[in-house]
Amino acid sequence: MLLAGALEKSHKLISTLLKPGDKAVDATAGNGKDTLLLAHLVGSSGKVYSVDIQTEAIKKTSALLKTKGFLDRVELIQADHSHLSRLVPVPVKAVMFNLGYLPGGDHNIITRPESTIKAVESAINITEPGGLITIVAYHGHPGGKEELEALEGYLANLDQEKITVLEYRFLNQVNNPPVLLTLEMET
Amino acid sequence: MLLAGALEKSHKLISTLLKPGDKAVDATAGNGKDTLLLAHLVGSSGKVYSVDIQTEAIKKTSALLKTKGFLDRVELIQADHSHLSRLVPVPVKAVMFNLGYLPGGDHNIITRPESTIKAVESAINITEPGGLITIVAYHGHPGGKEELEALEGYLANLDQEKITVLEYRFLNQVNNPPVLLTLEMET
């Protein structure tokens, strides 16, 4: 396939942007895959802040980083991601989100519209000019569609002089593949 | 900018796909820019079929190709693009569309939902497995939004086993930048 899926596309964009020494945030650590990518890209001179409210996610991410020898360049933070500026030294070059529920975890614990929008707002506030925010939104679960629509509504009203918002979505897939929302901060 | 605009993104995808010797179609020749890209990519052993209903577009495209020495590898066809299979030897590797009106031309002559959907349907029928159809849809003019919505509705119902449909659009731009719709044919 020439057309990348949402997750793969987010990884491509982040890989094009980040350089060794950069600082980046994984706002939804989950199983740790985005954190692993970020840790790889920022190198030993960079720093990744990996946030999740669930103990299970922090454990999984920690274990994954350990096997790759990346624990020293990642700060794991168990907290609500609604106020990233309180959790992370600013500014950072990139922030990654995965919205939905923790794969293999409790499906009743999902990201919700209000806290998601707060979290994205706080991500905008800590991302430097030229930086990137990627949001991979799973929306096949109950509440997922509402969360995506609320988020789209919020993003559509952002000032285009400051931020470019791109939506990347598959139109004819019956299994609800994730949508990618990308925010590029103007320089 | 890391995020390419719709037109630039369509050119990138087509450039990744097409090789010398390929056959491709510009279904809306317009000012000839897509035809020029296609002619460059397919090389002297390939062939481009460039279709437009307007005399002005055929003239502009012809003049542009002449300056680049590409006239021999392009067949210019002044006709309605609703039935591409009648106009073009099949199959082809790629078909490009620009929906809206001819830049610098008569703004009353616009592409319309019914004929656009027929044309996209005929493009699907002539594109080989693994091939690509790109549609850059300008929608800021009267009727543009309706055309885009009708097209999205049609594309959302295509069989995902045969075609992957990706939409690429900017959410917060007040000047209605074009939307890119890409159809990748399964192999």
mmCIF file of C-alpha atoms in Angstrom:
data_model
loop_
_atom_site.group_PDB
_atom_site.id
_atom_site.type_symbol
_atom_site.label_atom_id
_atom_site.label_comp_id
_atom_site.label_asym_id
_atom_site.label_seq_id
_atom_site.Cartn_x
_atom_site.Cartn_y
_atom_site.Cartn_z
ATOM 1 C CA MET A 1 0.000 0.000 0.000
ATOM 2 C CA LEU A 2 1.115 3.506 -0.920
ATOM 3 C CA LEU A 3 -1.333 5.043 1.558
ATOM 4 C CA ALA A 4 -0.121 4.684 5.142
ATOM 5 C CA GLY A 5 -2.546 4.059 7.992
ATOM 6 C CA ALA A 6 -3.100 6.783 10.609
ATOM 7 C CA LEU A 7 -0.643 5.367 13.142
ATOM 8 C CA GLU A 8 2.073 4.730 10.541
ATOM 9 C CA LYS A 9 1.543 8.205 9.084
ATOM 10 C CA SER A 10 1.917 9.807 12.537
ATOM 11 C CA HIS A 11 5.192 7.930 13.034
ATOM 12 C CA LYS A 12 6.453 9.076 9.620
ATOM 13 C CA LEU A 13 5.711 12.731 10.352
ATOM 14 C CA ILE A 14 7.307 12.596 13.805
ATOM 15 C CA SER A 15 10.344 10.785 12.393
ATOM 16 C CA THR A 16 10.806 13.529 9.785
ATOM 17 C CA LEU A 17 10.673 16.218 12.453
ATOM 18 C CA LEU A 18 12.569 15.025 15.523
ATOM 19 C CA LYS A 19 16.343 15.193 15.837
ATOM 20 C CA PRO A 20 18.751 13.986 18.544
ATOM 21 C CA GLY A 21 18.663 16.323 21.530
ATOM 22 C CA ASP A 22 14.992 17.248 21.101
ATOM 23 C CA LYS A 23 12.371 17.061 23.840
ATOM 24 C CA ALA A 24 9.023 15.359 23.196
ATOM 25 C CA VAL A 25 5.915 14.186 25.038
ATOM 26 C CA ASP A 26 3.858 11.028 24.759
ATOM 27 C CA ALA A 27 0.603 12.258 26.282
ATOM 28 C CA THR A 28 -0.962 8.779 26.284
ATOM 29 C CA ALA A 29 1.768 6.265 27.038
ATOM 30 C CA GLY A 30 -0.553 3.253 26.655
ATOM 31 C CA ASN A 31 1.513 0.234 25.675
ATOM 32 C CA GLY A 32 4.567 2.466 25.167
ATOM 33 C CA LYS A 33 4.977 2.242 21.399
ATOM 34 C CA ASP A 34 4.903 5.996 20.730
ATOM 35 C CA THR A 35 7.235 6.569 23.694
ATOM 36 C CA LEU A 36 9.636 4.034 22.217
ATOM 37 C CA LEU A 37 9.643 5.831 18.852
ATOM 38 C CA LEU A 38 10.207 9.202 20.526
ATOM 39 C CA ALA A 39 13.018 7.826 22.725
ATOM 40 C CA HIS A 40 14.716 6.383 19.654
ATOM 41 C CA LEU A 41 14.470 9.690 17.750
ATOM 42 C CA VAL A 42 15.625 12.116 20.471
ATOM 43 C CA GLY A 43 18.692 9.992 21.234
ATOM 44 C CA SER A 44 20.694 9.892 24.432
ATOM 45 C CA SER A 45 20.978 13.701 24.525
ATOM 46 C CA GLY A 46 17.208 14.217 24.247
ATOM 47 C CA LYS A 47 14.320 13.706 26.654
ATOM 48 C CA VAL A 48 10.885 12.138 26.456
ATOM 49 C CA TYR A 49 8.087 12.759 28.954
ATOM 50 C CA SER A 50 5.647 9.879 28.895
ATOM 51 C CA VAL A 51 2.327 10.458 30.626
ATOM 52 C CA ASP A 52 -0.529 8.102 31.477
ATOM 53 C CA ILE A 53 -3.120 8.017 34.225
ATOM 54 C CA GLN A 54 -3.154 4.190 34.442
ATOM 55 C CA THR A 55 -0.618 2.212 36.482
ATOM 56 C CA GLU A 56 -0.836 -0.607 33.940
ATOM 57 C CA ALA A 57 0.250 1.707 31.100
ATOM 58 C CA ILE A 58 3.208 3.087 33.037
ATOM 59 C CA LYS A 59 4.308 -0.466 33.880
ATOM 60 C CA LYS A 60 4.008 -1.657 30.272
ATOM 61 C CA THR A 61 5.866 1.367 28.925
ATOM 62 C CA SER A 62 8.589 1.040 31.543
ATOM 63 C CA ALA A 63 9.080 -2.637 30.713
ATOM 64 C CA LEU A 64 9.263 -1.930 26.983
ATOM 65 C CA LEU A 65 11.811 0.869 27.455
ATOM 66 C CA LYS A 66 13.928 -1.317 29.702
ATOM 67 C CA THR A 67 14.280 -4.014 27.042
ATOM 68 C CA LYS A 68 15.527 -1.346 24.586
ATOM 69 C CA GLY A 69 17.849 0.368 27.090
ATOM 70 C CA PHE A 70 15.970 3.664 26.778
ATOM 71 C CA LEU A 71 14.816 4.135 30.403
ATOM 72 C CA ASP A 72 17.399 6.843 31.111
ATOM 73 C CA ARG A 73 16.105 9.211 28.448
ATOM 74 C CA VAL A 74 12.422 8.876 29.390
ATOM 75 C CA GLU A 75 10.614 10.339 32.386
ATOM 76 C CA LEU A 76 7.505 8.308 33.169
ATOM 77 C CA ILE A 77 4.721 10.371 34.717
ATOM 78 C CA GLN A 78 1.577 8.799 36.139
ATOM 79 C CA ALA A 79 -0.936 11.635 36.004
ATOM 80 C CA ASP A 80 -3.947 13.132 34.217
ATOM 81 C CA HIS A 81 -2.709 14.629 30.928
ATOM 82 C CA SER A 82 -5.141 17.569 31.044
ATOM 83 C CA HIS A 83 -2.466 19.971 32.245
ATOM 84 C CA LEU A 84 0.763 19.023 30.509
ATOM 85 C CA SER A 85 2.446 22.335 31.322
ATOM 86 C CA ARG A 86 2.405 21.390 35.005
ATOM 87 C CA LEU A 87 4.006 18.020 34.305
ATOM 88 C CA VAL A 88 6.602 18.789 31.683
ATOM 89 C CA PRO A 89 9.452 21.356 31.396
ATOM 90 C CA VAL A 90 8.544 23.536 28.394
ATOM 91 C CA PRO A 91 8.807 23.979 25.463
ATOM 92 C CA VAL A 92 8.895 20.665 23.595
ATOM 93 C CA LYS A 93 9.192 19.853 19.890
ATOM 94 C CA ALA A 94 6.398 17.295 19.617
ATOM 95 C CA VAL A 95 3.465 15.785 21.504
ATOM 96 C CA MET A 96 1.807 12.494 20.550
ATOM 97 C CA PHE A 97 -1.683 11.322 21.520
ATOM 98 C CA ASN A 98 -3.512 8.039 21.035
ATOM 99 C CA LEU A 99 -7.183 8.457 21.888
ATOM 100 C CA GLY A 100 -9.421 5.550 22.869
ATOM 101 C CA TYR A 101 -8.643 2.909 25.450
ATOM 102 C CA LEU A 102 -5.525 1.055 26.490
ATOM 103 C CA PRO A 103 -5.100 -1.942 24.144
ATOM 104 C CA GLY A 104 -5.544 -5.079 26.230
ATOM 105 C CA GLY A 105 -6.619 -2.965 29.203
ATOM 106 C CA ASP A 106 -9.932 -2.033 30.811
ATOM 107 C CA HIS A 107 -12.236 -0.877 27.979
ATOM 108 C CA ASN A 108 -14.285 1.152 30.444
ATOM 109 C CA ILE A 109 -11.358 3.486 30.979
ATOM 110 C CA ILE A 110 -11.442 5.645 27.866
ATOM 111 C CA THR A 111 -10.281 9.128 27.023
ATOM 112 C CA ARG A 112 -13.206 11.569 27.146
ATOM 113 C CA PRO A 113 -14.012 14.714 25.143
ATOM 114 C CA GLU A 114 -13.616 17.319 27.886
ATOM 115 C CA SER A 115 -10.303 16.122 29.272
ATOM 116 C CA THR A 116 -9.040 15.333 25.771
ATOM 117 C CA ILE A 117 -9.681 18.885 24.586
ATOM 118 C CA LYS A 118 -8.037 20.275 27.735
ATOM 119 C CA ALA A 119 -5.059 18.029 27.117
ATOM 120 C CA VAL A 120 -4.739 19.067 23.467
ATOM 121 C CA GLU A 121 -5.030 22.714 24.521
ATOM 122 C CA SER A 122 -2.233 22.219 27.027
ATOM 123 C CA ALA A 123 -0.180 20.431 24.351
ATOM 124 C CA ILE A 124 -0.566 23.461 22.080
ATOM 125 C CA ASN A 125 0.682 25.671 24.896
ATOM 126 C CA ILE A 126 3.883 23.687 25.406
ATOM 127 C CA THR A 127 4.809 22.986 21.765
ATOM 128 C CA GLU A 128 7.413 25.287 20.219
ATOM 129 C CA PRO A 129 7.082 27.055 16.825
ATOM 130 C CA GLY A 130 7.580 24.570 13.998
ATOM 131 C CA GLY A 131 6.652 21.745 16.354
ATOM 132 C CA LEU A 132 4.040 19.057 15.819
ATOM 133 C CA ILE A 133 1.161 17.477 17.716
ATOM 134 C CA THR A 134 -0.214 14.177 16.408
ATOM 135 C CA ILE A 135 -3.498 12.675 17.558
ATOM 136 C CA VAL A 136 -4.429 9.153 16.474
ATOM 137 C CA ALA A 137 -8.106 8.869 17.363
ATOM 138 C CA TYR A 138 -9.711 5.439 17.629
ATOM 139 C CA HIS A 139 -13.460 5.952 17.439
ATOM 140 C CA GLY A 140 -15.043 2.521 17.008
ATOM 141 C CA HIS A 141 -15.820 2.096 20.722
ATOM 142 C CA PRO A 142 -18.857 3.593 22.542
ATOM 143 C CA GLY A 143 -18.211 7.323 22.978
ATOM 144 C CA GLY A 144 -15.440 7.308 20.402
ATOM 145 C CA LYS A 145 -17.416 9.019 17.657
ATOM 146 C CA GLU A 146 -18.585 11.763 20.058
ATOM 147 C CA GLU A 147 -15.035 12.342 21.260
ATOM 148 C CA LEU A 148 -13.755 12.652 17.694
ATOM 149 C CA GLU A 149 -16.507 15.074 16.689
ATOM 150 C CA ALA A 150 -15.969 17.255 19.767
ATOM 151 C CA LEU A 151 -12.265 17.328 19.032
ATOM 152 C CA GLU A 152 -12.790 18.187 15.347
ATOM 153 C CA GLY A 153 -15.075 21.035 16.386
ATOM 154 C CA TYR A 154 -12.455 22.397 18.759
ATOM 155 C CA LEU A 155 -9.631 22.079 16.220
ATOM 156 C CA ALA A 156 -11.633 23.697 13.396
ATOM 157 C CA ASN A 157 -11.729 26.912 15.443
ATOM 158 C CA LEU A 158 -8.014 27.206 16.107
ATOM 159 C CA ASP A 159 -6.318 30.296 14.663
ATOM 160 C CA GLN A 160 -4.805 29.355 11.299
ATOM 161 C CA GLU A 161 -2.169 32.073 11.722
ATOM 162 C CA LYS A 162 -0.726 30.063 14.613
ATOM 163 C CA ILE A 163 -1.565 26.442 13.819
ATOM 164 C CA THR A 164 -2.306 24.331 10.733
ATOM 165 C CA VAL A 165 -4.693 21.459 11.450
ATOM 166 C CA LEU A 166 -4.760 18.536 9.037
ATOM 167 C CA GLU A 167 -7.188 15.623 9.170
ATOM 168 C CA TYR A 168 -6.258 12.325 7.536
ATOM 169 C CA ARG A 169 -9.045 9.760 7.438
ATOM 170 C CA PHE A 170 -10.226 6.747 5.484
ATOM 171 C CA LEU A 171 -13.731 7.194 4.094
ATOM 172 C CA ASN A 172 -14.902 3.702 3.159
ATOM 173 C CA GLN A 173 -13.563 1.378 5.870
ATOM 174 C CA VAL A 174 -16.309 -0.441 7.750
ATOM 175 C CA ASN A 175 -14.088 -1.332 10.721
ATOM 176 C CA ASN A 176 -13.590 2.312 11.805
ATOM 177 C CA PRO A 177 -9.824 2.666 11.419
ATOM 178 C CA PRO A 178 -8.306 5.508 13.449
ATOM 179 C CA VAL A 179 -8.285 9.077 12.180
ATOM 180 C CA LEU A 180 -5.078 11.093 12.299
ATOM 181 C CA LEU A 181 -5.248 14.740 13.328
ATOM 182 C CA THR A 182 -2.021 16.689 12.996
ATOM 183 C CA LEU A 183 -1.315 20.163 14.352
ATOM 184 C CA GLU A 184 1.701 21.999 13.001
ATOM 185 C CA MET A 185 2.750 25.115 14.926
ATOM 186 C CA GLU A 186 3.667 28.075 12.730
ATOM 187 C CA THR A 187 7.249 29.307 12.909
ATOM 188 C CA MET B 1 5.949 23.410 6.617
ATOM 189 C CA LEU B 2 6.056 19.681 7.265
ATOM 190 C CA LEU B 3 2.417 19.288 6.194
ATOM 191 C CA ALA B 4 2.043 19.492 2.421
ATOM 192 C CA GLY B 5 -0.996 21.156 0.831
ATOM 193 C CA ALA B 6 -3.502 19.007 -1.075
ATOM 194 C CA LEU B 7 -2.027 19.697 -4.521
ATOM 195 C CA GLU B 8 1.559 19.142 -3.368
ATOM 196 C CA LYS B 9 0.543 15.948 -1.559
ATOM 197 C CA SER B 10 -1.162 14.601 -4.703
ATOM 198 C CA HIS B 11 2.017 15.273 -6.693
ATOM 199 C CA LYS B 12 4.128 13.487 -4.072
ATOM 200 C CA LEU B 13 1.929 10.378 -4.131
ATOM 201 C CA ILE B 14 1.843 10.231 -7.923
ATOM 202 C CA SER B 15 5.611 10.771 -8.082
ATOM 203 C CA THR B 16 6.160 7.839 -5.730
ATOM 204 C CA LEU B 17 3.987 5.572 -7.862
ATOM 205 C CA LEU B 18 4.679 6.285 -11.541
ATOM 206 C CA LYS B 19 7.652 4.869 -13.416
ATOM 207 C CA PRO B 20 8.929 5.365 -16.974
ATOM 208 C CA GLY B 21 6.767 3.468 -19.450
ATOM 209 C CA ASP B 22 3.552 3.847 -17.424
ATOM 210 C CA LYS B 23 0.269 5.165 -18.793
ATOM 211 C CA ALA B 24 -1.663 7.832 -16.932
ATOM 212 C CA VAL B 25 -4.638 10.153 -17.338
ATOM 213 C CA ASP B 26 -5.152 13.794 -16.461
ATOM 214 C CA ALA B 27 -8.942 13.884 -16.367
ATOM 215 C CA THR B 28 -9.049 17.681 -15.962
ATOM 216 C CA ALA B 29 -6.217 19.152 -18.005
ATOM 217 C CA GLY B 30 -6.957 22.741 -16.898
ATOM 218 C CA ASN B 31 -3.779 24.760 -17.124
ATOM 219 C CA GLY B 32 -1.768 21.596 -17.798
ATOM 220 C CA LYS B 33 0.248 21.349 -14.587
ATOM 221 C CA ASP B 34 -0.824 17.810 -13.673
ATOM 222 C CA THR B 35 -0.327 16.703 -17.279
ATOM 223 C CA LEU B 36 3.180 18.124 -17.181
ATOM 224 C CA LEU B 37 3.996 16.170 -14.012
ATOM 225 C CA LEU B 38 2.583 12.955 -15.495
ATOM 226 C CA ALA B 39 4.475 13.452 -18.777
ATOM 227 C CA HIS B 40 7.699 13.966 -16.848
ATOM 228 C CA LEU B 41 7.161 10.810 -14.756
ATOM 229 C CA VAL B 42 6.136 8.365 -17.523
ATOM 230 C CA GLY B 43 9.107 9.348 -19.668
ATOM 231 C CA SER B 44 9.471 9.029 -23.422
ATOM 232 C CA SER B 45 8.350 5.377 -23.325
ATOM 233 C CA GLY B 46 5.138 6.165 -21.436
ATOM 234 C CA LYS B 47 1.881 7.838 -22.428
ATOM 235 C CA VAL B 48 -0.378 10.478 -20.891
ATOM 236 C CA TYR B 49 -3.991 11.065 -21.923
ATOM 237 C CA SER B 50 -5.001 14.592 -21.050
ATOM 238 C CA VAL B 51 -8.729 15.339 -21.143
ATOM 239 C CA ASP B 52 -10.653 18.600 -20.877
ATOM 240 C CA ILE B 53 -13.957 19.798 -22.258
ATOM 241 C CA GLN B 54 -12.761 23.388 -22.728
ATOM 242 C CA THR B 55 -10.827 24.546 -25.808
ATOM 243 C CA GLU B 56 -8.959 27.054 -23.642
ATOM 244 C CA ALA B 57 -7.636 24.274 -21.360
ATOM 245 C CA ILE B 58 -6.459 22.129 -24.269
ATOM 246 C CA LYS B 59 -4.666 25.149 -25.763
ATOM 247 C CA LYS B 60 -2.971 26.059 -22.465
ATOM 248 C CA THR B 61 -1.906 22.482 -21.824
ATOM 249 C CA SER B 62 -0.617 22.065 -25.364
ATOM 250 C CA ALA B 63 1.422 25.273 -25.112
ATOM 251 C CA LEU B 64 2.913 24.230 -21.767
ATOM 252 C CA LEU B 65 3.883 20.771 -23.057
ATOM 253 C CA LYS B 66 5.452 22.283 -26.170
ATOM 254 C CA THR B 67 7.822 24.460 -24.119
ATOM 255 C CA LYS B 68 8.968 21.323 -22.252
ATOM 256 C CA GLY B 69 9.259 19.122 -25.360
ATOM 257 C CA PHE B 70 6.670 16.669 -24.005
ATOM 258 C CA LEU B 71 4.007 16.926 -26.748
ATOM 259 C CA ASP B 72 4.922 13.557 -28.277
ATOM 260 C CA ARG B 73 4.160 11.570 -25.154
ATOM 261 C CA VAL B 74 0.786 13.225 -24.455
ATOM 262 C CA GLU B 75 -2.498 12.746 -26.270
ATOM 263 C CA LEU B 76 -4.728 15.790 -25.797
ATOM 264 C CA ILE B 77 -8.429 14.940 -25.868
ATOM 265 C CA GLN B 78 -11.114 17.624 -25.917
ATOM 266 C CA ALA B 79 -14.156 15.806 -24.514
ATOM 267 C CA ASP B 80 -16.416 15.302 -21.513
ATOM 268 C CA HIS B 81 -14.505 13.207 -18.946
ATOM 269 C CA SER B 82 -17.620 11.289 -17.791
ATOM 270 C CA HIS B 83 -16.721 8.232 -19.839
ATOM 271 C CA LEU B 84 -12.957 7.874 -19.709
ATOM 272 C CA SER B 85 -13.028 4.258 -20.905
ATOM 273 C CA ARG B 86 -14.309 5.458 -24.291
ATOM 274 C CA LEU B 87 -11.510 7.988 -24.598
ATOM 275 C CA VAL B 88 -8.479 6.162 -23.268
ATOM 276 C CA PRO B 89 -6.861 2.758 -24.017
ATOM 277 C CA VAL B 90 -7.101 0.765 -20.763
ATOM 278 C CA PRO B 91 -5.784 0.045 -18.210
ATOM 279 C CA VAL B 92 -3.778 2.956 -16.812
ATOM 280 C CA LYS B 93 -1.678 3.313 -13.655
ATOM 281 C CA ALA B 94 -3.016 6.650 -12.431
ATOM 282 C CA VAL B 95 -5.747 9.213 -12.990
ATOM 283 C CA MET B 96 -5.589 12.781 -11.680
ATOM 284 C CA PHE B 97 -8.511 15.156 -11.169
ATOM 285 C CA ASN B 98 -8.703 18.825 -10.205
ATOM 286 C CA LEU B 99 -12.279 19.758 -9.384
ATOM 287 C CA GLY B 100 -13.549 23.326 -9.540
ATOM 288 C CA TYR B 101 -13.092 25.745 -12.416
ATOM 289 C CA LEU B 102 -10.273 26.500 -14.820
ATOM 290 C CA PRO B 103 -7.877 28.963 -13.089
ATOM 291 C CA GLY B 104 -8.039 32.217 -15.036
ATOM 292 C CA GLY B 105 -10.950 30.865 -17.098
ATOM 293 C CA ASP B 106 -14.735 31.281 -17.050
ATOM 294 C CA HIS B 107 -15.859 30.743 -13.435
ATOM 295 C CA ASN B 108 -19.320 29.765 -14.642
ATOM 296 C CA ILE B 109 -17.911 26.613 -16.197
ATOM 297 C CA ILE B 110 -17.403 24.363 -13.189
ATOM 298 C CA THR B 111 -17.294 20.632 -12.644
ATOM 299 C CA ARG B 112 -20.648 19.358 -11.329
ATOM 300 C CA PRO B 113 -21.530 16.519 -8.911
ATOM 301 C CA GLU B 114 -23.284 14.184 -11.363
ATOM 302 C CA SER B 115 -20.695 14.283 -14.104
ATOM 303 C CA THR B 116 -17.868 14.298 -11.551
ATOM 304 C CA ILE B 117 -19.116 11.094 -9.934
ATOM 305 C CA LYS B 118 -19.567 9.487 -13.360
ATOM 306 C CA ALA B 119 -16.029 10.516 -14.258
ATOM 307 C CA VAL B 120 -14.566 9.132 -11.014
ATOM 308 C CA GLU B 121 -16.520 5.902 -11.554
ATOM 309 C CA SER B 122 -15.071 5.610 -15.053
ATOM 310 C CA ALA B 123 -11.600 6.366 -13.658
ATOM 311 C CA ILE B 124 -12.005 3.472 -11.199
ATOM 312 C CA ASN B 125 -12.922 1.198 -14.099
ATOM 313 C CA ILE B 126 -9.781 1.998 -16.081
ATOM 314 C CA THR B 127 -7.221 2.032 -13.254
ATOM 315 C CA GLU B 128 -5.192 -1.129 -12.773
ATOM 316 C CA PRO B 129 -4.630 -2.958 -9.431
ATOM 317 C CA GLY B 130 -2.138 -1.038 -7.282
ATOM 318 C CA GLY B 131 -2.963 2.128 -9.240
ATOM 319 C CA LEU B 132 -3.977 5.498 -7.849
ATOM 320 C CA ILE B 133 -6.645 8.129 -8.462
ATOM 321 C CA THR B 134 -6.098 11.576 -6.965
ATOM 322 C CA ILE B 135 -8.818 14.197 -6.708
ATOM 323 C CA VAL B 136 -7.921 17.723 -5.609
ATOM 324 C CA ALA B 137 -11.289 19.329 -4.889
ATOM 325 C CA TYR B 138 -11.555 23.104 -4.708
ATOM 326 C CA HIS B 139 -14.785 23.903 -2.913
ATOM 327 C CA GLY B 140 -14.744 27.624 -2.119
ATOM 328 C CA HIS B 141 -16.841 28.598 -5.166
ATOM 329 C CA PRO B 142 -20.671 28.390 -5.375
ATOM 330 C CA GLY B 143 -21.605 24.726 -5.754
ATOM 331 C CA GLY B 144 -18.165 23.559 -4.635
ATOM 332 C CA LYS B 145 -19.253 22.418 -1.183
ATOM 333 C CA GLU B 146 -22.201 20.455 -2.623
ATOM 334 C CA GLU B 147 -19.936 18.799 -5.178
ATOM 335 C CA LEU B 148 -17.459 17.765 -2.477
ATOM 336 C CA GLU B 149 -20.182 16.369 -0.213
ATOM 337 C CA ALA B 150 -21.776 14.399 -3.039
ATOM 338 C CA LEU B 151 -18.393 12.997 -3.954
ATOM 339 C CA GLU B 152 -17.568 12.069 -0.333
ATOM 340 C CA GLY B 153 -20.910 10.276 -0.074
ATOM 341 C CA TYR B 154 -20.190 8.300 -3.221
ATOM 342 C CA LEU B 155 -16.639 7.411 -2.155
ATOM 343 C CA ALA B 156 -17.681 6.345 1.364
ATOM 344 C CA ASN B 157 -19.728 3.563 -0.188
ATOM 345 C CA LEU B 158 -16.995 2.043 -2.342
ATOM 346 C CA ASP B 159 -16.040 -1.551 -1.526
ATOM 347 C CA GLN B 160 -13.007 -1.474 0.797
ATOM 348 C CA GLU B 161 -11.932 -4.872 -0.492
ATOM 349 C CA LYS B 162 -11.246 -3.251 -3.860
ATOM 350 C CA ILE B 163 -10.367 0.361 -3.076
ATOM 351 C CA THR B 164 -8.957 2.342 -0.156
ATOM 352 C CA VAL B 165 -10.265 5.900 -0.003
ATOM 353 C CA LEU B 166 -8.286 8.460 1.966
ATOM 354 C CA GLU B 167 -9.366 12.035 2.645
ATOM 355 C CA TYR B 168 -6.765 14.653 3.464
ATOM 356 C CA ARG B 169 -8.171 18.013 4.541
ATOM 357 C CA PHE B 170 -7.281 21.082 6.561
ATOM 358 C CA LEU B 171 -9.790 21.766 9.332
ATOM 359 C CA ASN B 172 -9.152 25.363 10.397
ATOM 360 C CA GLN B 173 -8.383 27.267 7.195
ATOM 361 C CA VAL B 174 -10.877 30.084 6.532
ATOM 362 C CA ASN B 175 -9.954 30.381 2.842
ATOM 363 C CA ASN B 176 -11.257 26.893 1.937
ATOM 364 C CA PRO B 177 -8.055 25.247 0.720
ATOM 365 C CA PRO B 178 -8.630 22.229 -1.544
ATOM 366 C CA VAL B 179 -9.303 18.769 -0.112
ATOM 367 C CA LEU B 180 -7.369 15.788 -1.416
ATOM 368 C CA LEU B 181 -9.197 12.524 -1.990
ATOM 369 C CA THR B 182 -7.029 9.569 -2.912
ATOM 370 C CA LEU B 183 -8.223 6.181 -4.153
ATOM 371 C CA GLU B 184 -5.755 3.321 -4.089
ATOM 372 C CA MET B 185 -6.768 0.204 -6.027
ATOM 373 C CA GLU B 186 -6.099 -3.059 -4.217
ATOM 374 C CA THR B 187 -3.605 -5.427 -5.808
#
